[in-house]
Coordinates of C-alpha atoms in Angstrom, one line a residue:
Chain J
M8 CA 50.3 -62.4 -30.6
K9 CA 52.6 -59.9 -31.6
I10 CA 51.5 -56.3 -29.7
A11 CA 52.5 -52.9 -30.5
F12 CA 51.7 -49.9 -28.2
V13 CA 52.2 -46.6 -28.7
V14 CA 52.4 -43.9 -25.8
Q15 CA 53.7 -40.4 -25.3
R16 CA 56.2 -41.2 -22.8
Y17 CA 57.2 -44.6 -21.2
G18 CA 59.8 -45.7 -18.5
Q19 CA 60.2 -46.8 -15.0
E20 CA 60.5 -43.1 -13.8
V21 CA 57.3 -42.1 -15.8
M22 CA 54.6 -41.9 -13.1
G23 CA 51.9 -40.0 -15.2
G24 CA 48.6 -42.0 -14.8
S25 CA 48.3 -43.0 -18.5
E26 CA 51.7 -43.8 -18.7
L27 CA 51.9 -46.2 -15.8
H28 CA 48.8 -47.6 -16.8
C29 CA 50.2 -48.5 -20.5
R30 CA 53.4 -50.2 -19.0
L31 CA 51.6 -52.1 -16.2
V32 CA 49.5 -53.6 -19.6
A33 CA 52.2 -54.3 -21.8
E34 CA 54.4 -55.8 -19.1
R35 CA 51.1 -58.1 -17.8
L36 CA 50.6 -58.9 -21.5
F37 CA 54.2 -59.7 -22.2
K38 CA 54.2 -62.4 -18.9
V39 CA 51.2 -63.9 -20.4
G40 CA 53.5 -64.8 -23.4
H41 CA 52.8 -61.9 -25.9
E42 CA 55.6 -60.3 -28.1
V43 CA 55.5 -56.6 -26.6
T44 CA 56.7 -53.6 -28.5
V45 CA 56.5 -50.3 -27.3
Y46 CA 56.6 -47.2 -29.3
T47 CA 57.5 -44.0 -27.6
T48 CA 59.6 -40.8 -27.3
T49 CA 63.0 -40.0 -25.5
A50 CA 60.9 -37.7 -23.3
R51 CA 60.5 -38.0 -19.5
D52 CA 58.7 -34.4 -18.6
Y53 CA 55.2 -34.0 -19.9
I54 CA 55.5 -30.2 -19.6
T55 CA 58.5 -29.5 -21.8
W56 CA 58.8 -33.1 -23.9
K57 CA 62.6 -32.3 -23.0
N58 CA 64.5 -35.5 -24.7
E59 CA 66.0 -37.3 -21.8
Y60 CA 66.2 -40.9 -22.6
V61 CA 68.8 -42.4 -25.5
P62 CA 66.6 -43.0 -28.6
G63 CA 66.9 -46.4 -30.0
E64 CA 66.0 -49.9 -28.7
S65 CA 65.9 -51.0 -24.9
I66 CA 64.1 -53.7 -23.1
L67 CA 62.3 -53.1 -19.8
N68 CA 60.6 -56.0 -17.8
G69 CA 60.6 -58.2 -21.1
V70 CA 58.9 -55.3 -23.1
V71 CA 60.8 -53.7 -26.3
I72 CA 61.1 -50.2 -26.2
K73 CA 61.8 -48.4 -29.3
R74 CA 61.9 -44.9 -28.3
F75 CA 62.2 -41.4 -31.0
P76 CA 63.6 -38.1 -30.1
V77 CA 61.2 -35.3 -29.9
E78 CA 62.0 -32.7 -32.5
K79 CA 60.2 -29.7 -30.8
E80 CA 60.0 -29.0 -26.7
R81 CA 56.6 -27.4 -25.8
D82 CA 56.9 -24.3 -24.3
I83 CA 54.0 -24.4 -21.6
E84 CA 53.1 -20.7 -21.5
S85 CA 52.4 -20.1 -25.0
F86 CA 50.7 -23.5 -25.2
N87 CA 48.6 -22.8 -22.5
E88 CA 48.1 -19.2 -23.9
Y89 CA 47.1 -20.7 -27.6
S90 CA 44.8 -23.2 -25.8
D91 CA 43.0 -20.7 -24.1
W92 CA 42.2 -18.7 -27.0
L93 CA 41.7 -21.7 -29.0
F94 CA 39.3 -23.7 -26.6
F95 CA 37.2 -20.4 -26.3
N96 CA 36.8 -18.6 -29.6
P97 CA 35.9 -19.1 -32.7
H98 CA 38.7 -21.3 -35.0
N99 CA 38.9 -23.1 -38.0
E100 CA 40.6 -26.8 -38.4
A101 CA 44.5 -25.2 -39.1
D102 CA 43.6 -23.8 -35.6
E103 CA 43.5 -27.2 -34.1
I104 CA 46.2 -28.8 -36.0
L105 CA 48.4 -26.5 -35.1
W106 CA 47.2 -26.9 -31.6
I107 CA 47.8 -31.0 -31.4
E108 CA 51.4 -29.9 -32.9
K109 CA 51.8 -27.5 -30.2
Q110 CA 50.6 -30.2 -27.7
G111 CA 53.2 -32.5 -28.7
P112 CA 55.4 -34.7 -28.3
F113 CA 56.2 -33.7 -31.8
V114 CA 57.9 -37.1 -33.4
P115 CA 57.3 -37.4 -36.8
S116 CA 59.9 -40.2 -36.9
L117 CA 57.7 -42.3 -34.8
L118 CA 55.0 -42.0 -37.4
E119 CA 57.3 -42.9 -40.0
A120 CA 58.4 -46.1 -38.0
I121 CA 55.0 -47.4 -37.4
E122 CA 53.9 -46.9 -40.7
K123 CA 56.8 -48.8 -42.0
E124 CA 56.8 -51.6 -39.8
Q125 CA 53.0 -52.0 -39.2
D126 CA 53.1 -55.6 -40.8
S127 CA 55.2 -56.8 -37.8
Y128 CA 52.4 -56.9 -35.6
D129 CA 49.0 -58.0 -35.2
I130 CA 47.6 -55.2 -33.3
F131 CA 48.4 -51.9 -32.3
I132 CA 47.0 -50.3 -28.9
F133 CA 47.2 -46.5 -28.4
F134 CA 47.1 -44.8 -25.1
T135 CA 45.5 -41.6 -24.6
Y136 CA 43.7 -39.6 -27.3
L137 CA 45.2 -36.3 -26.9
Y138 CA 48.6 -36.4 -27.9
Y139 CA 50.3 -35.9 -31.3
P140 CA 51.4 -40.2 -31.5
T141 CA 47.9 -41.3 -31.1
H142 CA 46.6 -38.5 -33.2
Y143 CA 48.3 -39.1 -36.1
G144 CA 49.3 -42.6 -35.4
L145 CA 45.6 -43.9 -35.4
Q146 CA 45.0 -42.6 -38.6
L147 CA 48.1 -43.6 -40.1
I148 CA 48.0 -47.4 -39.1
K149 CA 45.7 -50.0 -41.4
K150 CA 46.1 -52.7 -39.0
K151 CA 43.5 -53.5 -36.3
K152 CA 44.1 -50.9 -33.4
I153 CA 42.6 -50.2 -30.0
L154 CA 42.4 -47.2 -28.4
V155 CA 42.6 -46.6 -24.7
P156 CA 41.2 -42.9 -24.3
T157 CA 41.5 -42.2 -20.8
A158 CA 39.3 -39.4 -21.3
H159 CA 37.9 -36.7 -19.1
D160 CA 35.5 -34.5 -19.7
E161 CA 37.6 -31.4 -20.9
P162 CA 37.6 -28.9 -23.7
A163 CA 40.2 -30.4 -26.1
L164 CA 37.7 -33.5 -26.4
Y165 CA 35.4 -31.0 -28.3
L166 CA 37.6 -30.2 -30.9
T167 CA 36.6 -31.0 -34.4
I168 CA 39.6 -33.0 -35.4
M169 CA 39.2 -35.4 -32.3
K170 CA 36.3 -36.8 -34.7
R171 CA 38.6 -38.5 -36.6
V172 CA 40.7 -40.0 -34.1
F173 CA 37.8 -41.5 -32.4
A174 CA 36.5 -42.7 -35.8
S175 CA 39.7 -44.5 -36.7
A176 CA 40.1 -47.3 -33.7
N177 CA 38.5 -50.5 -34.4
A178 CA 38.1 -50.8 -30.5
F179 CA 37.9 -49.2 -27.4
L180 CA 39.0 -50.0 -23.9
F181 CA 37.6 -47.5 -21.4
N182 CA 38.8 -47.0 -18.0
T183 CA 35.2 -46.2 -16.3
Q184 CA 31.5 -46.6 -17.3
A185 CA 31.3 -42.7 -17.0
E186 CA 34.0 -42.5 -19.8
K187 CA 32.5 -45.0 -21.8
E188 CA 29.1 -43.2 -21.3
M189 CA 30.5 -39.6 -22.1
L190 CA 32.4 -40.6 -25.3
T191 CA 29.5 -42.5 -26.7
R192 CA 27.7 -39.2 -26.1
L193 CA 30.1 -37.4 -28.1
F194 CA 31.2 -39.5 -30.8
N195 CA 29.6 -41.9 -33.2
L196 CA 31.4 -45.1 -32.1
Q197 CA 28.7 -47.7 -33.7
G198 CA 30.5 -51.2 -35.2
T199 CA 33.1 -50.8 -33.0
Y200 CA 34.5 -53.2 -30.1
Q201 CA 33.5 -51.6 -26.5
D202 CA 34.6 -52.4 -23.1
V203 CA 35.2 -50.7 -19.8
V204 CA 38.4 -52.4 -18.5
G205 CA 40.6 -50.2 -16.4
I206 CA 43.7 -51.3 -15.0
G207 CA 44.8 -54.4 -12.7
I208 CA 45.6 -53.4 -8.9
E209 CA 47.6 -55.5 -7.0
I210 CA 45.6 -56.2 -3.6
P211 CA 48.8 -56.0 -1.0
V212 CA 49.2 -57.9 2.4
I213 CA 49.4 -55.0 4.9
K214 CA 50.8 -56.4 8.1
D215 CA 52.1 -53.8 10.2
V216 CA 51.7 -50.1 10.2
S217 CA 53.3 -49.1 13.2
S218 CA 56.8 -49.1 12.0
F219 CA 55.9 -47.3 8.9
L220 CA 54.4 -44.4 11.1
H221 CA 57.7 -44.5 13.1
R222 CA 60.0 -44.4 10.3
F223 CA 58.0 -41.3 8.7
G224 CA 57.3 -39.7 12.5
L225 CA 53.6 -39.8 11.7
S226 CA 50.8 -40.2 14.2
R227 CA 46.9 -40.9 13.5
P228 CA 44.5 -39.8 13.0
Y229 CA 45.5 -38.5 9.6
I230 CA 43.6 -38.5 6.1
L231 CA 46.0 -39.0 2.9
Y232 CA 46.6 -37.3 -0.8
A233 CA 48.7 -39.6 -3.2
G234 CA 49.3 -37.6 -6.7
R235 CA 50.9 -35.0 -8.0
I236 CA 50.5 -31.8 -5.6
E237 CA 49.3 -29.0 -7.9
P238 CA 46.2 -26.7 -8.3
G239 CA 45.2 -28.5 -11.3
K240 CA 44.5 -31.5 -9.3
G241 CA 42.5 -29.4 -6.9
C242 CA 45.2 -29.7 -4.0
Q243 CA 44.4 -25.8 -3.4
E244 CA 40.9 -26.7 -2.7
L245 CA 41.5 -29.4 -0.5
F246 CA 43.7 -27.1 1.7
D247 CA 41.4 -24.5 1.8
Y248 CA 38.4 -26.9 2.9
F249 CA 40.6 -28.8 5.1
F250 CA 41.9 -25.5 7.1
E251 CA 38.1 -25.0 7.4
F252 CA 37.6 -28.5 8.9
L253 CA 40.6 -27.9 11.3
K254 CA 38.3 -25.3 13.4
E255 CA 36.2 -28.4 14.2
E256 CA 38.7 -31.3 14.3
S257 CA 42.3 -29.7 14.7
S258 CA 44.2 -32.8 15.7
L259 CA 43.8 -34.1 12.3
R260 CA 46.7 -34.0 9.8
L261 CA 46.9 -34.2 5.9
V262 CA 49.5 -36.4 4.8
L263 CA 50.7 -35.5 1.0
I264 CA 52.5 -38.0 -1.2
G265 CA 53.8 -37.3 -4.8
H266 CA 55.5 -35.0 -6.9
L267 CA 55.7 -31.6 -5.2
L268 CA 54.5 -28.7 -7.9
M269 CA 53.2 -25.9 -5.6
P270 CA 53.9 -23.9 -2.5
L271 CA 52.3 -25.9 0.4
P272 CA 50.9 -23.9 3.4
N273 CA 52.9 -23.3 6.3
D274 CA 51.2 -25.5 8.8
P275 CA 52.6 -28.3 10.9
R276 CA 49.3 -30.2 10.2
I277 CA 50.1 -30.8 6.3
I278 CA 52.8 -33.4 6.5
Y279 CA 54.7 -33.7 2.9
L280 CA 56.5 -36.9 2.5
G281 CA 57.7 -36.7 -0.9
F282 CA 58.3 -39.5 -2.9
V283 CA 57.8 -43.1 -1.2
S284 CA 58.3 -46.8 -2.6
P285 CA 54.9 -48.6 -3.5
E286 CA 55.1 -50.6 -0.5
D287 CA 55.5 -47.4 1.9
K288 CA 52.4 -45.8 -0.3
N289 CA 50.3 -48.8 0.6
L290 CA 51.0 -48.5 4.5
A291 CA 50.2 -44.8 4.5
M292 CA 47.2 -45.6 2.7
A293 CA 46.2 -48.4 5.1
A294 CA 47.0 -46.4 8.2
A295 CA 44.8 -43.5 6.8
E296 CA 41.5 -42.4 8.0
I297 CA 40.5 -41.9 4.4
T298 CA 41.9 -40.9 1.2
V299 CA 41.0 -37.8 -0.6
H300 CA 41.0 -37.2 -4.2
P301 CA 40.1 -33.7 -4.9
S302 CA 40.9 -33.5 -8.6
H303 CA 37.8 -32.5 -10.7
Y304 CA 39.3 -34.2 -14.1
E305 CA 40.1 -37.9 -13.8
S306 CA 39.5 -40.8 -15.8
L307 CA 40.2 -43.7 -13.7
C308 CA 42.4 -42.5 -10.5
M309 CA 44.8 -45.4 -9.7
A310 CA 45.3 -43.9 -6.2
A311 CA 41.5 -44.3 -5.4
L312 CA 41.6 -48.1 -6.2
E313 CA 45.1 -48.7 -4.4
S314 CA 43.2 -46.9 -1.6
L315 CA 40.0 -49.4 -2.0
A316 CA 42.5 -52.4 -2.2
V317 CA 44.1 -51.6 1.4
K318 CA 40.4 -51.3 2.5
T319 CA 40.8 -47.3 3.2
P320 CA 37.5 -45.5 2.2
I321 CA 37.9 -42.5 -0.3
L322 CA 36.4 -39.3 -0.6
V323 CA 36.2 -37.8 -3.7
Q324 CA 35.5 -34.4 -5.6
E325 CA 31.8 -35.0 -7.1
A326 CA 33.2 -33.1 -10.2
A327 CA 35.2 -36.2 -11.1
E328 CA 32.4 -38.5 -12.4
P329 CA 34.3 -41.8 -12.5
L330 CA 35.3 -41.0 -8.8
R331 CA 31.6 -40.3 -8.2
R332 CA 30.8 -43.7 -9.8
H333 CA 33.8 -45.9 -8.0
C334 CA 31.8 -44.4 -4.8
L335 CA 28.2 -45.2 -6.2
E336 CA 29.0 -48.8 -7.8
G337 CA 31.7 -50.0 -5.1
Q338 CA 29.6 -48.4 -2.2
C339 CA 33.1 -47.4 -1.2
G340 CA 32.8 -43.7 -0.3
L341 CA 31.9 -40.4 0.0
Y342 CA 31.8 -37.4 -2.5
Y343 CA 31.7 -33.6 -2.1
A344 CA 31.0 -30.6 -4.2
N345 CA 32.1 -28.0 -1.6
S346 CA 33.3 -27.2 1.9
N347 CA 30.2 -27.6 3.9
E348 CA 30.0 -31.2 2.4
F349 CA 33.6 -32.2 2.5
A350 CA 33.6 -31.0 6.2
W351 CA 30.4 -33.2 7.1
A352 CA 31.5 -36.1 4.8
L353 CA 34.8 -36.2 6.3
S354 CA 33.4 -35.5 10.0
L355 CA 30.9 -38.7 9.5
L356 CA 33.9 -41.0 8.1
L357 CA 36.2 -40.1 10.9
R358 CA 33.6 -40.7 13.6
D359 CA 31.6 -43.5 12.4
E360 CA 34.0 -46.6 12.4
R361 CA 31.5 -48.8 11.2
L362 CA 30.9 -46.9 8.4
K363 CA 34.3 -46.7 7.5
A364 CA 35.0 -50.5 8.0
R365 CA 31.7 -51.3 5.7
L366 CA 32.8 -48.8 3.2
G367 CA 36.6 -50.0 3.2
E368 CA 35.3 -53.7 2.8
N369 CA 33.1 -52.7 -0.1
G370 CA 36.0 -51.1 -1.6
R371 CA 38.3 -54.1 -1.6
R372 CA 35.4 -56.2 -2.8
Y373 CA 35.0 -53.7 -5.9
V374 CA 38.4 -53.7 -6.5
E375 CA 38.6 -57.7 -6.5
E376 CA 35.7 -57.8 -8.7
N377 CA 36.5 -55.0 -11.4
Y378 CA 39.8 -54.3 -11.3
S379 CA 42.1 -57.3 -10.6
W380 CA 44.6 -58.2 -13.1
P381 CA 43.0 -61.6 -14.1
V382 CA 39.5 -59.7 -14.9
V383 CA 41.5 -56.9 -16.7
L384 CA 43.7 -59.4 -18.8
K385 CA 40.6 -61.3 -19.8
K386 CA 39.1 -58.3 -21.1
Y387 CA 42.0 -57.6 -23.1
H388 CA 42.3 -60.9 -24.6
Q389 CA 38.4 -60.7 -25.4
A390 CA 39.1 -57.7 -27.4
F391 CA 41.7 -59.0 -29.4
E392 CA 39.7 -62.0 -30.3
F393 CA 37.0 -59.9 -31.5
L394 CA 39.3 -58.1 -33.7
R395 CA 41.1 -61.1 -34.9
Q396 CA 37.8 -62.5 -36.4
Chain P
M4 CA 18.2 -46.8 12.9
V5 CA 19.9 -50.4 12.3
G6 CA 22.8 -50.8 14.7
Q7 CA 22.8 -47.2 15.7
E8 CA 22.7 -47.5 19.5
E9 CA 25.5 -50.0 19.3
N10 CA 27.4 -47.7 17.0
E11 CA 27.0 -44.7 19.3
K12 CA 28.5 -46.7 22.5
K13 CA 31.8 -46.7 20.3
V14 CA 32.0 -43.4 18.6
K15 CA 31.0 -39.9 19.5
L16 CA 28.8 -38.7 17.3
T17 CA 27.7 -35.3 16.8
P18 CA 23.9 -34.6 17.1
G19 CA 23.6 -34.0 13.4
E20 CA 25.5 -37.2 12.2
R21 CA 23.2 -39.2 14.9
E22 CA 20.4 -38.4 12.7
I23 CA 21.8 -39.7 9.3
Y24 CA 20.2 -43.0 9.0
I25 CA 22.8 -45.6 7.7
D26 CA 21.8 -49.4 7.2
Y27 CA 25.3 -51.0 7.8
D28 CA 24.1 -54.3 6.1
R29 CA 23.5 -52.6 3.1
I30 CA 25.5 -49.5 2.8
D31 CA 24.1 -46.7 0.5
V32 CA 26.5 -44.2 -0.3
A33 CA 23.8 -41.8 -2.4
S34 CA 21.3 -42.2 0.4
I35 CA 23.8 -41.1 2.8
M36 CA 25.1 -38.1 0.6
E37 CA 21.4 -37.1 0.1
Q38 CA 21.0 -36.9 4.0
I39 CA 24.1 -34.8 4.4
R40 CA 22.6 -32.3 1.8
R41 CA 19.3 -32.3 3.3
K42 CA 21.4 -31.5 6.7
I43 CA 23.2 -28.8 5.0
A44 CA 20.3 -27.1 3.5
T45 CA 18.7 -27.0 7.0
Q46 CA 21.7 -25.6 8.9
P47 CA 21.6 -22.2 10.2
R48 CA 23.5 -19.7 7.7
P49 CA 27.5 -19.7 8.4
K50 CA 29.0 -16.8 10.4
P51 CA 29.8 -13.7 8.5
S52 CA 33.7 -13.8 7.8
E53 CA 35.9 -11.4 9.3
K54 CA 36.0 -9.1 6.7
I55 CA 32.5 -8.6 6.6
I56 CA 32.5 -7.9 10.5
E57 CA 34.9 -5.4 9.7
D58 CA 33.1 -3.6 7.2
K59 CA 30.2 -3.8 9.7
E60 CA 32.0 -2.1 12.4
I61 CA 33.2 0.6 10.4
I62 CA 30.0 2.4 11.1
P63 CA 29.0 2.5 14.8
P64 CA 25.1 1.7 15.6
P65 CA 23.1 4.6 16.6
P66 CA 23.2 5.4 20.4
R67 CA 19.8 5.1 21.6
S68 CA 19.9 7.4 24.3
P69 CA 22.1 10.5 24.6
W70 CA 23.2 9.7 28.3
E71 CA 24.9 6.6 26.7
L72 CA 27.7 9.0 25.5
E73 CA 28.5 9.6 29.0
A74 CA 30.5 8.1 31.5
T75 CA 28.5 5.7 33.3
Y76 CA 31.3 5.1 35.9
G77 CA 32.8 7.2 38.8
W78 CA 31.4 9.1 41.5
K79 CA 30.2 11.8 39.0
A80 CA 27.9 9.3 37.3
R81 CA 26.9 8.0 40.8
A82 CA 25.9 11.3 41.8
K83 CA 24.0 12.0 38.5
R84 CA 21.8 8.5 38.8
I85 CA 20.8 9.5 42.6
L86 CA 19.7 13.3 41.3
L87 CA 18.1 11.6 38.6
K88 CA 16.3 9.1 41.2
L89 CA 15.2 11.9 43.2
M90 CA 14.3 14.4 40.3
R91 CA 12.0 11.4 38.7
P92 CA 9.1 12.8 40.1
L93 CA 9.7 16.0 38.8
S94 CA 10.8 14.9 35.7
P95 CA 7.7 15.8 33.5
L96 CA 8.1 19.1 34.7
I97 CA 11.8 19.3 34.2
K98 CA 11.4 17.8 30.8
L99 CA 8.7 20.4 30.0
L100 CA 10.7 23.4 31.0
I101 CA 14.4 22.8 30.5
F102 CA 15.2 19.1 29.1
P103 CA 13.1 18.7 25.8
V104 CA 15.4 21.5 23.9
Y105 CA 18.6 20.1 25.2
Y106 CA 17.6 16.5 24.3
E107 CA 16.0 17.2 21.3
L108 CA 19.3 19.1 20.3
R109 CA 21.4 16.4 21.5
E110 CA 19.2 13.7 19.9
T111 CA 19.7 15.8 16.6
V112 CA 23.2 16.4 16.7
L113 CA 23.6 12.8 17.3
K114 CA 21.6 11.6 14.5
L115 CA 23.0 14.0 12.5
H116 CA 26.7 13.1 13.4
H117 CA 25.8 9.4 12.6
A118 CA 24.0 10.2 9.5
N119 CA 27.5 12.1 8.6
M120 CA 29.4 8.9 9.7
R121 CA 27.0 7.1 7.2
I122 CA 27.4 9.5 4.3
D123 CA 31.2 9.4 4.8
Y124 CA 31.4 6.0 4.7
A125 CA 29.1 5.4 1.7
C126 CA 30.8 8.1 0.0
T127 CA 34.3 6.1 0.6
R128 CA 32.5 3.2 -0.4
L129 CA 31.1 4.7 -3.2
D130 CA 34.7 6.2 -4.1
H131 CA 36.2 3.1 -4.1
L132 CA 33.6 1.5 -6.4
A133 CA 33.7 4.1 -9.0
S134 CA 37.8 3.5 -9.1
K135 CA 37.1 -0.1 -9.9
M136 CA 34.3 0.5 -12.4
D137 CA 36.8 3.2 -14.0
T138 CA 39.4 0.5 -14.3
E139 CA 36.9 -1.9 -15.6
L140 CA 35.7 0.8 -17.8
A141 CA 39.0 1.6 -19.0
K142 CA 40.0 -1.8 -19.7
L143 CA 36.3 -2.3 -21.4
S144 CA 37.1 0.7 -23.6
Q145 CA 40.7 -0.6 -24.4
L146 CA 39.0 -3.8 -25.4
L147 CA 36.3 -1.8 -27.7
N148 CA 38.8 0.4 -29.1
Q149 CA 41.1 -2.7 -30.1
R150 CA 37.8 -4.5 -31.8
I151 CA 36.7 -1.0 -33.1
D152 CA 40.5 -0.7 -34.8
R153 CA 39.8 -4.2 -36.1
V154 CA 36.4 -3.9 -37.6
E155 CA 37.6 -0.3 -39.1
K156 CA 40.4 -2.3 -40.7
R157 CA 38.1 -4.6 -41.8
F158 CA 35.7 -2.0 -43.3
E159 CA 38.6 -0.6 -45.3
E160 CA 39.9 -4.2 -46.8
I161 CA 35.8 -4.3 -47.6
D162 CA 36.1 -0.7 -49.3
Q163 CA 39.1 -1.7 -51.5
L164 CA 37.4 -5.1 -52.3
K165 CA 34.5 -3.0 -53.3
E166 CA 36.7 -0.7 -55.7
Y167 CA 38.5 -3.7 -57.1
T168 CA 35.1 -5.3 -58.0
K169 CA 34.0 -1.9 -59.5
L170 CA 37.2 -2.0 -61.6
L171 CA 36.4 -5.8 -62.7
H172 CA 32.8 -4.8 -63.8
N173 CA 33.9 -2.2 -65.8
L174 CA 36.3 -4.2 -67.6
A175 CA 34.0 -7.0 -68.3
H176 CA 31.5 -4.4 -69.9
N177 CA 34.1 -2.9 -72.0
L178 CA 35.5 -6.3 -73.0
V179 CA 31.6 -7.4 -73.9
V180 CA 31.4 -3.7 -75.8
E181 CA 34.6 -4.3 -77.9
M182 CA 33.7 -8.0 -78.4
S183 CA 30.4 -6.7 -79.9
K184 CA 32.1 -4.6 -82.1
L185 CA 34.5 -6.6 -83.4
K186 CA 31.7 -9.3 -83.9
I187 CA 30.0 -6.6 -86.0
E188 CA 33.2 -6.0 -88.1
L189 CA 33.6 -9.7 -88.8
D190 CA 30.1 -9.9 -90.3
T191 CA 30.8 -6.6 -92.3
L192 CA 34.3 -8.0 -93.7
K193 CA 32.5 -11.7 -94.0
I194 CA 29.8 -9.7 -96.6
H195 CA 32.7 -7.9 -98.5
H196 CA 34.1 -11.3 -98.6
R197 CA 31.3 -12.7 -100.3
I198 CA 31.0 -9.6 -102.7
L199 CA 34.4 -9.8 -103.6
E200 CA 34.3 -13.4 -104.2
K201 CA 31.1 -12.9 -106.8
D202 CA 33.2 -10.4 -108.3
V203 CA 36.0 -12.3 -109.0
R204 CA 33.8 -15.1 -110.1
H205 CA 32.2 -13.1 -112.6
L206 CA 35.6 -11.6 -113.9
E207 CA 36.7 -15.2 -114.3
Q208 CA 33.3 -15.9 -116.7
R209 CA 34.2 -13.0 -118.7
E210 CA 37.8 -13.9 -119.3
R211 CA 36.9 -17.2 -120.3
L212 CA 34.3 -15.6 -122.7
L213 CA 36.8 -13.2 -124.1
E214 CA 39.3 -16.1 -124.5
K215 CA 36.7 -18.0 -126.6
E216 CA 36.4 -14.9 -128.8
I217 CA 39.9 -14.3 -129.2
V218 CA 40.5 -17.6 -130.3
Q219 CA 37.7 -18.1 -132.7

C-alpha cells in the first residue's frame, strides 16, 4: 500500500510527542512492507518554525521525506497574545482563520504538492489536528484520509473552524479512550471509523542499573521526570510540591531528563541530566522509585508508557484525563490534584514496596496488552481495510 | 488487611498509611485514592505559613496582668515576691486603700496602649489595602474609560448613520414626488396627443371633402 503522512515536523532530532509518534508509526509501516512518504516542513523548532532542514526529498530509515519551506516564521509572543484574545473574547471566523495561519507552520507549497500528488497514494494519515498543514490538508485531499488527532482538552479545540477539520477525515485513530470520548462529545463523528490505538512501546531488557547510576553519579532513592522541562508541562508545580514533600523525606531526589526550558531551583536534590540516550532513559526509569508526570495537558504521554514498560509505577496529575485513565485502566499508578495528595501518594509509593511492585507488574502488562507494536500495527491495518472497503 | 502484617515487617509505614486498605492481589487504584482523600479530609489543618505568623506577631497579645511587664528576675523581683507574700493577708486592705487606683490606672493605660497598637496596625493594613484598591480602581477606571471611548465612538458612528438614513429617506420621498408629477404630466400629454390626433383626422376628412368639391 502507498501511504502518505502529513505532519508539521519530522526528523531524527525532532522529539515532540506527536512528531515522534508519527515517525515511529511511519517507520514501522515501512518495515511491514508499505511504501511510506512523509510530507512535512523544513522546520525543527516548534516555537518559531524556523527553516533548518534542506527542502526537497530525502530518506530516513526507508521512509521518503518531502520537505517544504515554511513561508512565515512564528512570533510566539504575538501569537500567544493573539491566542489569549481569541480564546476569551467574542470573535468571528475570519479571526480564527487568521489564528490558524499564525499558528503555522505556514506552508502553502506543501498543500499544493499533496493536492497535486494525491492520486499516487492509497491513503493519507494526518497527525495532530492543531496545525496549518493538517487543517487545510485534510480539507483539500479527496482520497481516504485518517486523522490521528493527538488532542487534549484545550481552548483551540473549541474553535468553530475545528468542526471542518473533524468533519473532513474518514477515520480517527485516537491515543486513548479519554481522548475518544472527549472528541465524540465535541464533534459529530458519526459514520467514521474510530479506534483507540496510541503508539507502540518497545519492552526493553533491563540488566544492570548500577553502572548507569555510577556513570551519572546518582544514588537512590530518586523520582524521575522525563520530558520538556517547562512550566507549561507542570514542572513548576512539581518543584513546589516536591519541596513541600522534602520536609518529611529529605533524602529523596528529583532527577530530570529532557529539554530544559526554564530555570531550575538551586537545590542539590534536583538533578538535571540533560538529554540522554534511549537506553539510558530506560535505565533511569528502571532505577527510579516512580516517574512523575505533572502535565495538565496530555493526550497519551509516551514517557509514562515507557516507564510502565520497565515496571516503574507512575504518579500523574489528575487533571490530565488520559494519564488518570492509564492509572485506572492499568492499575499501574496513583494520581494527585494538590500538594497534599502528591505527598500522600508519593509517600505511600516510596514506603510500600509491595504496592510499588504490583503497580509495576500491572503497568508492564497494560503496555504489553495495549501499546505493543503488533497490537498497534494490527489496528492500523484494520483501519486501512475498513477504508479500502 | 490482606498481607498487611507481612508488608509491615519489611517497610516502615506511617500510622496514617497503615490505615490504608490495599488488596495486593487485586490492586484498586481508585479505592486507594479514595482512601487517601478521606485521610486528607480528616487531617488537622496545616500549620499557618510563616507570612501569617509574621503578621500575627506584629500585634503583641494583651498582657494578662500589669505585673507581667516588670522584671521577674534579680534581687528586686525576689524581694518584691517576698514582700508580696508577707503582705498577702493584708492585701484586701491594701487593695481597698491604694492598689485599686494604681492597678486600674495601669490596666487602663495598658489596655489603651494595646488598643492603640491594634488601631495602628489596622490603620497600616487599611492604608495598604486602600492603596491596593486605588491601584485596582485606577486600572478599572482606565479600562472603563477605554470602553466608554469605544462606546462613544460607536454612538458617533451610529449618529452619522442615522443622518445618512434620514437623507436617504428624504431623497426617496422627493424622488417619489417627482415621479408622481411626471406621471401626471405624462397623462396630460397623452390626452393632448389624443386630441391632436382627432383634430388631424378631422382636418384630413375636410381636406378630402374639399378636394372632391374642387374636382367636381
